[in-house]
PDB file of C-alpha atoms in Angstrom:
ATOM      1  CA  MET G   1     -57.246  50.051  12.582  1.00  0.00           C
ATOM      2  CA  TRP G   2     -60.881  49.445  11.845  1.00  0.00           C
ATOM      3  CA  GLY G   3     -59.927  48.437   8.294  1.00  0.00           C
ATOM      4  CA  GLY G   4     -61.829  45.861   6.271  1.00  0.00           C
ATOM      5  CA  ARG G   5     -64.336  45.085   9.046  1.00  0.00           C
ATOM      6  CA  ARG G   6     -66.263  48.266   8.278  1.00  0.00           C
ATOM      7  CA  LEU G   7     -68.543  46.972   5.505  1.00  0.00           C
ATOM      8  CA  LEU G   8     -71.443  44.875   6.743  1.00  0.00           C
ATOM      9  CA  PRO G   9     -73.133  42.651   4.172  1.00  0.00           C
ATOM     10  CA  LEU G  10     -76.667  43.989   3.927  1.00  0.00           C
ATOM     11  CA  LEU G  11     -78.318  40.600   4.398  1.00  0.00           C
ATOM     12  CA  THR G  12     -76.231  39.968   7.516  1.00  0.00           C
ATOM     13  CA  VAL G  13     -77.261  43.318   8.978  1.00  0.00           C
ATOM     14  CA  CYS G  14     -80.930  42.699   8.287  1.00  0.00           C
ATOM     15  CA  ALA G  15     -80.823  39.213   9.793  1.00  0.00           C
ATOM     16  CA  LEU G  16     -79.068  40.379  12.929  1.00  0.00           C
ATOM     17  CA  CYS G  17     -81.299  43.422  13.329  1.00  0.00           C
ATOM     18  CA  ALA G  18     -84.361  41.211  13.212  1.00  0.00           C
ATOM     19  CA  LEU G  19     -83.017  39.581  16.368  1.00  0.00           C
ATOM     20  CA  CYS G  20     -81.517  42.664  18.051  1.00  0.00           C
ATOM     21  CA  ALA G  21     -83.844  45.460  17.039  1.00  0.00           C
ATOM     22  CA  GLY G  22     -83.200  47.509  20.128  1.00  0.00           C
ATOM     23  CA  THR G  23     -86.627  46.947  21.672  1.00  0.00           C
ATOM     24  CA  GLU G  24     -85.336  45.172  24.793  1.00  0.00           C
ATOM     25  CA  PRO G  25     -84.041  47.316  27.648  1.00  0.00           C
ATOM     26  CA  GLY G  26     -80.356  47.710  28.350  1.00  0.00           C
ATOM     27  CA  ALA G  27     -77.370  49.936  27.814  1.00  0.00           C
ATOM     28  CA  VAL G  28     -75.873  50.927  24.483  1.00  0.00           C
ATOM     29  CA  THR G  29     -72.472  49.248  24.291  1.00  0.00           C
ATOM     30  CA  CYS G  30     -69.129  49.854  22.631  1.00  0.00           C
ATOM     31  CA  GLY G  31     -68.861  48.172  19.238  1.00  0.00           C
ATOM     32  CA  SER G  32     -72.612  48.187  18.674  1.00  0.00           C
ATOM     33  CA  VAL G  33     -74.066  49.182  15.300  1.00  0.00           C
ATOM     34  CA  LEU G  34     -77.247  51.226  15.500  1.00  0.00           C
ATOM     35  CA  LYS G  35     -79.501  53.889  14.061  1.00  0.00           C
ATOM     36  CA  LEU G  36     -80.091  57.157  15.925  1.00  0.00           C
ATOM     37  CA  LEU G  37     -83.474  58.879  15.889  1.00  0.00           C
ATOM     38  CA  ASN G  38     -83.864  62.611  16.463  1.00  0.00           C
ATOM     39  CA  THR G  39     -86.833  62.590  18.828  1.00  0.00           C
ATOM     40  CA  ARG G  40     -88.122  66.053  17.904  1.00  0.00           C
ATOM     41  CA  HIS G  41     -88.232  65.560  14.127  1.00  0.00           C
ATOM     42  CA  SER G  42     -88.541  61.727  13.901  1.00  0.00           C
ATOM     43  CA  VAL G  43     -85.694  61.296  11.424  1.00  0.00           C
ATOM     44  CA  ARG G  44     -82.654  59.034  11.594  1.00  0.00           C
ATOM     45  CA  LEU G  45     -79.038  60.173  11.382  1.00  0.00           C
ATOM     46  CA  HIS G  46     -77.816  59.318   7.886  1.00  0.00           C
ATOM     47  CA  SER G  47     -74.885  59.684   5.519  1.00  0.00           C
ATOM     48  CA  HIS G  48     -74.043  58.697   1.944  1.00  0.00           C
ATOM     49  CA  GLU G  49     -71.480  59.372  -0.756  1.00  0.00           C
ATOM     50  CA  VAL G  50     -72.886  62.825  -1.526  1.00  0.00           C
ATOM     51  CA  LYS G  51     -70.598  65.766  -0.764  1.00  0.00           C
ATOM     52  CA  TYR G  52     -71.603  69.242   0.325  1.00  0.00           C
ATOM     53  CA  GLY G  53     -71.577  71.740  -2.523  1.00  0.00           C
ATOM     54  CA  SER G  54     -70.434  74.470  -0.139  1.00  0.00           C
ATOM     55  CA  GLY G  55     -68.550  74.743   3.145  1.00  0.00           C
ATOM     56  CA  SER G  56     -66.010  71.967   3.638  1.00  0.00           C
ATOM     57  CA  GLY G  57     -67.045  69.916   0.602  1.00  0.00           C
ATOM     58  CA  GLN G  58     -66.874  66.802   2.784  1.00  0.00           C
ATOM     59  CA  GLN G  59     -69.385  63.945   2.808  1.00  0.00           C
ATOM     60  CA  SER G  60     -72.800  65.194   3.893  1.00  0.00           C
ATOM     61  CA  VAL G  61     -74.744  64.035   6.957  1.00  0.00           C
ATOM     62  CA  THR G  62     -78.540  64.310   6.910  1.00  0.00           C
ATOM     63  CA  GLY G  63     -81.701  63.072   8.607  1.00  0.00           C
ATOM     64  CA  VAL G  64     -84.057  60.643   6.839  1.00  0.00           C
ATOM     65  CA  GLU G  65     -87.575  59.488   7.658  1.00  0.00           C
ATOM     66  CA  ALA G  66     -87.137  55.927   6.362  1.00  0.00           C
ATOM     67  CA  SER G  67     -86.430  53.377   9.090  1.00  0.00           C
ATOM     68  CA  ASP G  68     -85.051  50.737   6.688  1.00  0.00           C
ATOM     69  CA  ASP G  69     -82.253  52.697   4.964  1.00  0.00           C
ATOM     70  CA  ALA G  70     -78.923  50.847   5.284  1.00  0.00           C
ATOM     71  CA  ASN G  71     -77.026  54.155   5.103  1.00  0.00           C
ATOM     72  CA  SER G  72     -78.273  55.082   8.579  1.00  0.00           C
ATOM     73  CA  TYR G  73     -76.112  52.608  10.530  1.00  0.00           C
ATOM     74  CA  TRP G  74     -73.364  53.959  12.819  1.00  0.00           C
ATOM     75  CA  ARG G  75     -70.819  52.079  14.917  1.00  0.00           C
ATOM     76  CA  ILE G  76     -70.030  53.166  18.482  1.00  0.00           C
ATOM     77  CA  ARG G  77     -66.266  53.484  18.992  1.00  0.00           C
ATOM     78  CA  GLY G  78     -64.014  54.985  21.636  1.00  0.00           C
ATOM     79  CA  LYS G  79     -62.114  58.259  21.507  1.00  0.00           C
ATOM     80  CA  THR G  80     -59.051  56.144  20.759  1.00  0.00           C
ATOM     81  CA  ASP G  81     -58.727  52.499  19.739  1.00  0.00           C
ATOM     82  CA  GLY G  82     -58.952  50.373  22.858  1.00  0.00           C
ATOM     83  CA  SER G  83     -60.686  53.023  24.981  1.00  0.00           C
ATOM     84  CA  CYS G  84     -64.154  51.538  24.412  1.00  0.00           C
ATOM     85  CA  GLN G  85     -63.920  47.770  24.770  1.00  0.00           C
ATOM     86  CA  ARG G  86     -66.497  45.821  22.763  1.00  0.00           C
ATOM     87  CA  GLY G  87     -69.606  45.015  24.767  1.00  0.00           C
ATOM     88  CA  THR G  88     -68.863  47.529  27.531  1.00  0.00           C
ATOM     89  CA  PRO G  89     -71.775  49.880  28.355  1.00  0.00           C
ATOM     90  CA  VAL G  90     -71.178  53.465  27.210  1.00  0.00           C
ATOM     91  CA  ARG G  91     -71.007  55.770  30.242  1.00  0.00           C
ATOM     92  CA  CYS G  92     -72.786  59.105  30.464  1.00  0.00           C
ATOM     93  CA  GLY G  93     -70.050  61.660  29.866  1.00  0.00           C
ATOM     94  CA  GLN G  94     -67.897  59.254  27.832  1.00  0.00           C
ATOM     95  CA  ALA G  95     -66.084  60.468  24.711  1.00  0.00           C
ATOM     96  CA  ILE G  96     -66.936  58.414  21.623  1.00  0.00           C
ATOM     97  CA  ARG G  97     -66.691  58.354  17.847  1.00  0.00           C
ATOM     98  CA  LEU G  98     -69.640  57.481  15.605  1.00  0.00           C
ATOM     99  CA  THR G  99     -68.408  55.780  12.439  1.00  0.00           C
ATOM    100  CA  HIS G 100     -70.679  55.463   9.425  1.00  0.00           C
ATOM    101  CA  VAL G 101     -70.784  51.772   8.593  1.00  0.00           C
ATOM    102  CA  ASN G 102     -71.121  51.897   4.806  1.00  0.00           C
ATOM    103  CA  THR G 103     -68.485  54.562   4.111  1.00  0.00           C
ATOM    104  CA  GLY G 104     -66.085  54.237   7.075  1.00  0.00           C
ATOM    105  CA  LYS G 105     -66.185  57.970   7.821  1.00  0.00           C
ATOM    106  CA  ASN G 106     -66.638  59.506  11.274  1.00  0.00           C
ATOM    107  CA  LEU G 107     -69.296  61.946  12.411  1.00  0.00           C
ATOM    108  CA  HIS G 108     -67.456  65.273  12.401  1.00  0.00           C
ATOM    109  CA  THR G 109     -68.006  68.993  12.796  1.00  0.00           C
ATOM    110  CA  HIS G 110     -65.916  72.126  12.367  1.00  0.00           C
ATOM    111  CA  HIS G 111     -66.210  75.878  11.900  1.00  0.00           C
ATOM    112  CA  PHE G 112     -68.006  75.926   8.558  1.00  0.00           C
ATOM    113  CA  PRO G 113     -71.579  77.215   8.193  1.00  0.00           C
ATOM    114  CA  SER G 114     -74.232  74.617   7.433  1.00  0.00           C
ATOM    115  CA  PRO G 115     -75.791  75.121   3.985  1.00  0.00           C
ATOM    116  CA  LEU G 116     -79.436  75.723   4.945  1.00  0.00           C
ATOM    117  CA  SER G 117     -79.659  77.092   8.489  1.00  0.00           C
ATOM    118  CA  ASN G 118     -76.220  78.707   8.808  1.00  0.00           C
ATOM    119  CA  ASN G 119     -75.575  76.748  11.982  1.00  0.00           C
ATOM    120  CA  GLN G 120     -72.361  74.682  12.194  1.00  0.00           C
ATOM    121  CA  GLU G 121     -71.818  72.119   9.439  1.00  0.00           C
ATOM    122  CA  VAL G 122     -71.791  68.440  10.409  1.00  0.00           C
ATOM    123  CA  SER G 123     -70.036  66.108   7.981  1.00  0.00           C
ATOM    124  CA  ALA G 124     -68.606  62.594   7.712  1.00  0.00           C
ATOM    125  CA  PHE G 125     -64.807  62.615   7.608  1.00  0.00           C
ATOM    126  CA  GLY G 126     -61.815  60.272   7.474  1.00  0.00           C
ATOM    127  CA  ASP G 127     -61.012  56.919   5.902  1.00  0.00           C
ATOM    128  CA  ASP G 128     -61.567  53.434   7.311  1.00  0.00           C
ATOM    129  CA  GLY G 129     -62.654  54.912  10.640  1.00  0.00           C
ATOM    130  CA  GLU G 130     -59.579  57.119  11.061  1.00  0.00           C
ATOM    131  CA  GLY G 131     -60.138  60.878  11.054  1.00  0.00           C
ATOM    132  CA  ASP G 132     -58.981  63.519  13.534  1.00  0.00           C
ATOM    133  CA  ASP G 133     -59.742  65.137  16.911  1.00  0.00           C
ATOM    134  CA  LEU G 134     -62.866  66.799  15.514  1.00  0.00           C
ATOM    135  CA  ASP G 135     -64.572  63.387  15.383  1.00  0.00           C
ATOM    136  CA  ILE G 136     -64.986  63.211  19.174  1.00  0.00           C
ATOM    137  CA  TRP G 137     -68.381  63.610  20.870  1.00  0.00           C
ATOM    138  CA  ILE G 138     -69.452  63.401  24.516  1.00  0.00           C
ATOM    139  CA  VAL G 139     -72.577  61.372  25.328  1.00  0.00           C
ATOM    140  CA  GLN G 140     -74.765  63.463  27.628  1.00  0.00           C
ATOM    141  CA  CYS G 141     -77.336  61.503  29.606  1.00  0.00           C
ATOM    142  CA  SER G 142     -78.792  61.591  33.103  1.00  0.00           C
ATOM    143  CA  GLY G 143     -77.853  58.239  34.590  1.00  0.00           C
ATOM    144  CA  THR G 144     -74.721  56.127  34.809  1.00  0.00           C
ATOM    145  CA  HIS G 145     -74.878  54.625  31.313  1.00  0.00           C
ATOM    146  CA  TRP G 146     -76.468  55.419  27.965  1.00  0.00           C
ATOM    147  CA  GLU G 147     -79.686  53.382  28.109  1.00  0.00           C
ATOM    148  CA  ARG G 148     -81.401  52.379  24.876  1.00  0.00           C
ATOM    149  CA  GLU G 149     -84.785  53.717  25.922  1.00  0.00           C
ATOM    150  CA  ASP G 150     -83.409  57.134  26.930  1.00  0.00           C
ATOM    151  CA  ALA G 151     -83.007  60.257  24.796  1.00  0.00           C
ATOM    152  CA  VAL G 152     -79.424  61.586  24.941  1.00  0.00           C
ATOM    153  CA  ARG G 153     -77.416  64.463  23.540  1.00  0.00           C
ATOM    154  CA  PHE G 154     -74.069  64.436  21.732  1.00  0.00           C
ATOM    155  CA  LYS G 155     -71.833  67.409  22.532  1.00  0.00           C
ATOM    156  CA  HIS G 156     -68.834  68.012  20.301  1.00  0.00           C
ATOM    157  CA  VAL G 157     -65.566  68.176  22.223  1.00  0.00           C
ATOM    158  CA  GLY G 158     -63.678  70.501  19.896  1.00  0.00           C
ATOM    159  CA  THR G 159     -66.346  73.161  19.266  1.00  0.00           C
ATOM    160  CA  GLU G 160     -68.873  72.536  22.081  1.00  0.00           C
ATOM    161  CA  VAL G 161     -71.932  72.364  19.803  1.00  0.00           C
ATOM    162  CA  PHE G 162     -74.747  69.827  20.085  1.00  0.00           C
ATOM    163  CA  LEU G 163     -75.698  67.452  17.265  1.00  0.00           C
ATOM    164  CA  SER G 164     -79.054  68.861  16.113  1.00  0.00           C
ATOM    165  CA  ILE G 165     -81.833  68.993  13.541  1.00  0.00           C
ATOM    166  CA  THR G 166     -84.232  71.922  13.191  1.00  0.00           C
ATOM    167  CA  GLY G 167     -86.205  70.712  10.180  1.00  0.00           C
ATOM    168  CA  GLU G 168     -84.688  72.404   7.088  1.00  0.00           C
ATOM    169  CA  GLN G 169     -85.063  70.169   4.022  1.00  0.00           C
ATOM    170  CA  TYR G 170     -82.713  69.709   1.062  1.00  0.00           C
ATOM    171  CA  GLY G 171     -83.698  69.726  -2.585  1.00  0.00           C
ATOM    172  CA  HIS G 172     -82.046  67.750  -5.414  1.00  0.00           C
ATOM    173  CA  PRO G 173     -80.155  65.369  -5.238  1.00  0.00           C
ATOM    174  CA  ILE G 174     -81.212  64.475  -1.664  1.00  0.00           C
ATOM    175  CA  ARG G 175     -84.713  65.929  -1.765  1.00  0.00           C
ATOM    176  CA  GLY G 176     -86.637  65.763   1.492  1.00  0.00           C
ATOM    177  CA  GLN G 177     -83.673  64.867   3.671  1.00  0.00           C
ATOM    178  CA  ARG G 178     -83.151  67.128   6.698  1.00  0.00           C
ATOM    179  CA  GLU G 179     -80.108  69.199   7.479  1.00  0.00           C
ATOM    180  CA  VAL G 180     -78.028  67.970  10.445  1.00  0.00           C
ATOM    181  CA  HIS G 181     -75.918  70.644  12.115  1.00  0.00           C
ATOM    182  CA  GLY G 182     -74.300  71.758  15.354  1.00  0.00           C
ATOM    183  CA  MET G 183     -76.047  74.209  17.695  1.00  0.00           C
ATOM    184  CA  PRO G 184     -74.412  76.020  20.633  1.00  0.00           C
ATOM    185  CA  THR G 185     -77.344  75.516  23.023  1.00  0.00           C
ATOM    186  CA  ALA G 186     -78.959  72.416  24.510  1.00  0.00           C
ATOM    187  CA  ASN G 187     -82.627  72.247  23.501  1.00  0.00           C
ATOM    188  CA  HIS G 188     -85.350  69.910  22.240  1.00  0.00           C
ATOM    189  CA  HIS G 189     -83.782  69.798  18.737  1.00  0.00           C
ATOM    190  CA  ASN G 190     -80.737  67.840  19.952  1.00  0.00           C
ATOM    191  CA  TYR G 191     -82.163  64.751  21.641  1.00  0.00           C
ATOM    192  CA  TRP G 192     -81.386  61.366  20.062  1.00  0.00           C
ATOM    193  CA  LYS G 193     -82.537  57.843  20.830  1.00  0.00           C
ATOM    194  CA  ALA G 194     -81.015  54.471  19.922  1.00  0.00           C
ATOM    195  CA  MET G 195     -83.267  52.559  17.540  1.00  0.00           C
ATOM    196  CA  GLU G 196     -82.638  49.571  15.252  1.00  0.00           C
ATOM    197  CA  GLY G 197     -79.264  47.919  15.633  1.00  0.00           C
ATOM    198  CA  VAL G 198     -76.952  45.128  16.684  1.00  0.00           C
ATOM    199  CA  PHE G 199     -76.043  45.620  20.338  1.00  0.00           C
ATOM    200  CA  ILE G 200     -72.879  43.795  21.360  1.00  0.00           C
ATOM    201  CA  LYS G 201     -73.001  42.172  24.788  1.00  0.00           C
ATOM    202  CA  PRO G 202     -70.002  41.051  26.888  1.00  0.00           C
ATOM    203  CA  SER G 203     -71.345  37.485  26.853  1.00  0.00           C
ATOM    204  CA  MET G 204     -71.401  37.302  23.058  1.00  0.00           C
ATOM    205  CA  ASP G 205     -68.738  35.166  21.357  1.00  0.00           C
ATOM    206  CA  LEU G 206     -66.757  38.017  19.805  1.00  0.00           C
ATOM    207  CA  ALA G 207     -64.881  35.681  17.478  1.00  0.00           C
ATOM    208  CA  LYS G 208     -68.172  34.880  15.758  1.00  0.00           C
ATOM    209  CA  HIS G 209     -69.045  38.578  15.398  1.00  0.00           C
ATOM    210  CA  ASP G 210     -65.690  39.996  14.330  1.00  0.00           C
ATOM    211  CA  GLU G 211     -67.192  40.976  10.982  1.00  0.00           C
ATOM    212  CA  LEU G 212     -69.108  43.675  12.844  1.00  0.00           C
TER     213      LEU G 212
END
């Protein structure tokens, strides 16, 4: 169980991110905490304790322009516990879960229409990092591993849509935030790049970083 390790003290995150801001080359690794930028629309994948007013009614997932919002951190986890060992590079084609750090819910999609574009709704689902089979995404990239400097796609295993943004903006209470949804086709709206974060390396003393 992911349990009580899910909440990162904000000052700890900021201090670590100042050292590991994702500017050095290398692979994205299991256990890392990072922000994901949609390269077409220049917004970061985001969630918060605001539920959809339609569709599933689950916690909403959006895109935000701000680079310093603490609600944009996601943890890279395996399809099952133990299938993505901390510090191991994520392979192209690997199945992962993306768990929202501040709420412990997993990036999720299902057959509900998204509220603005009528594509497929993307939500945050589960408790303490435990959800269901609709939390699983495949990392699509061109090499052997997911490299930090590369743009990648996330294809949903259960419904075969791609994590996407096409620019629709919400009004109150999340004015200006962009709709995130699933699209059935691969295109320029569904490329994502690793940005700010704490990237776990195999050489790191994991005992000292267990709070991550």
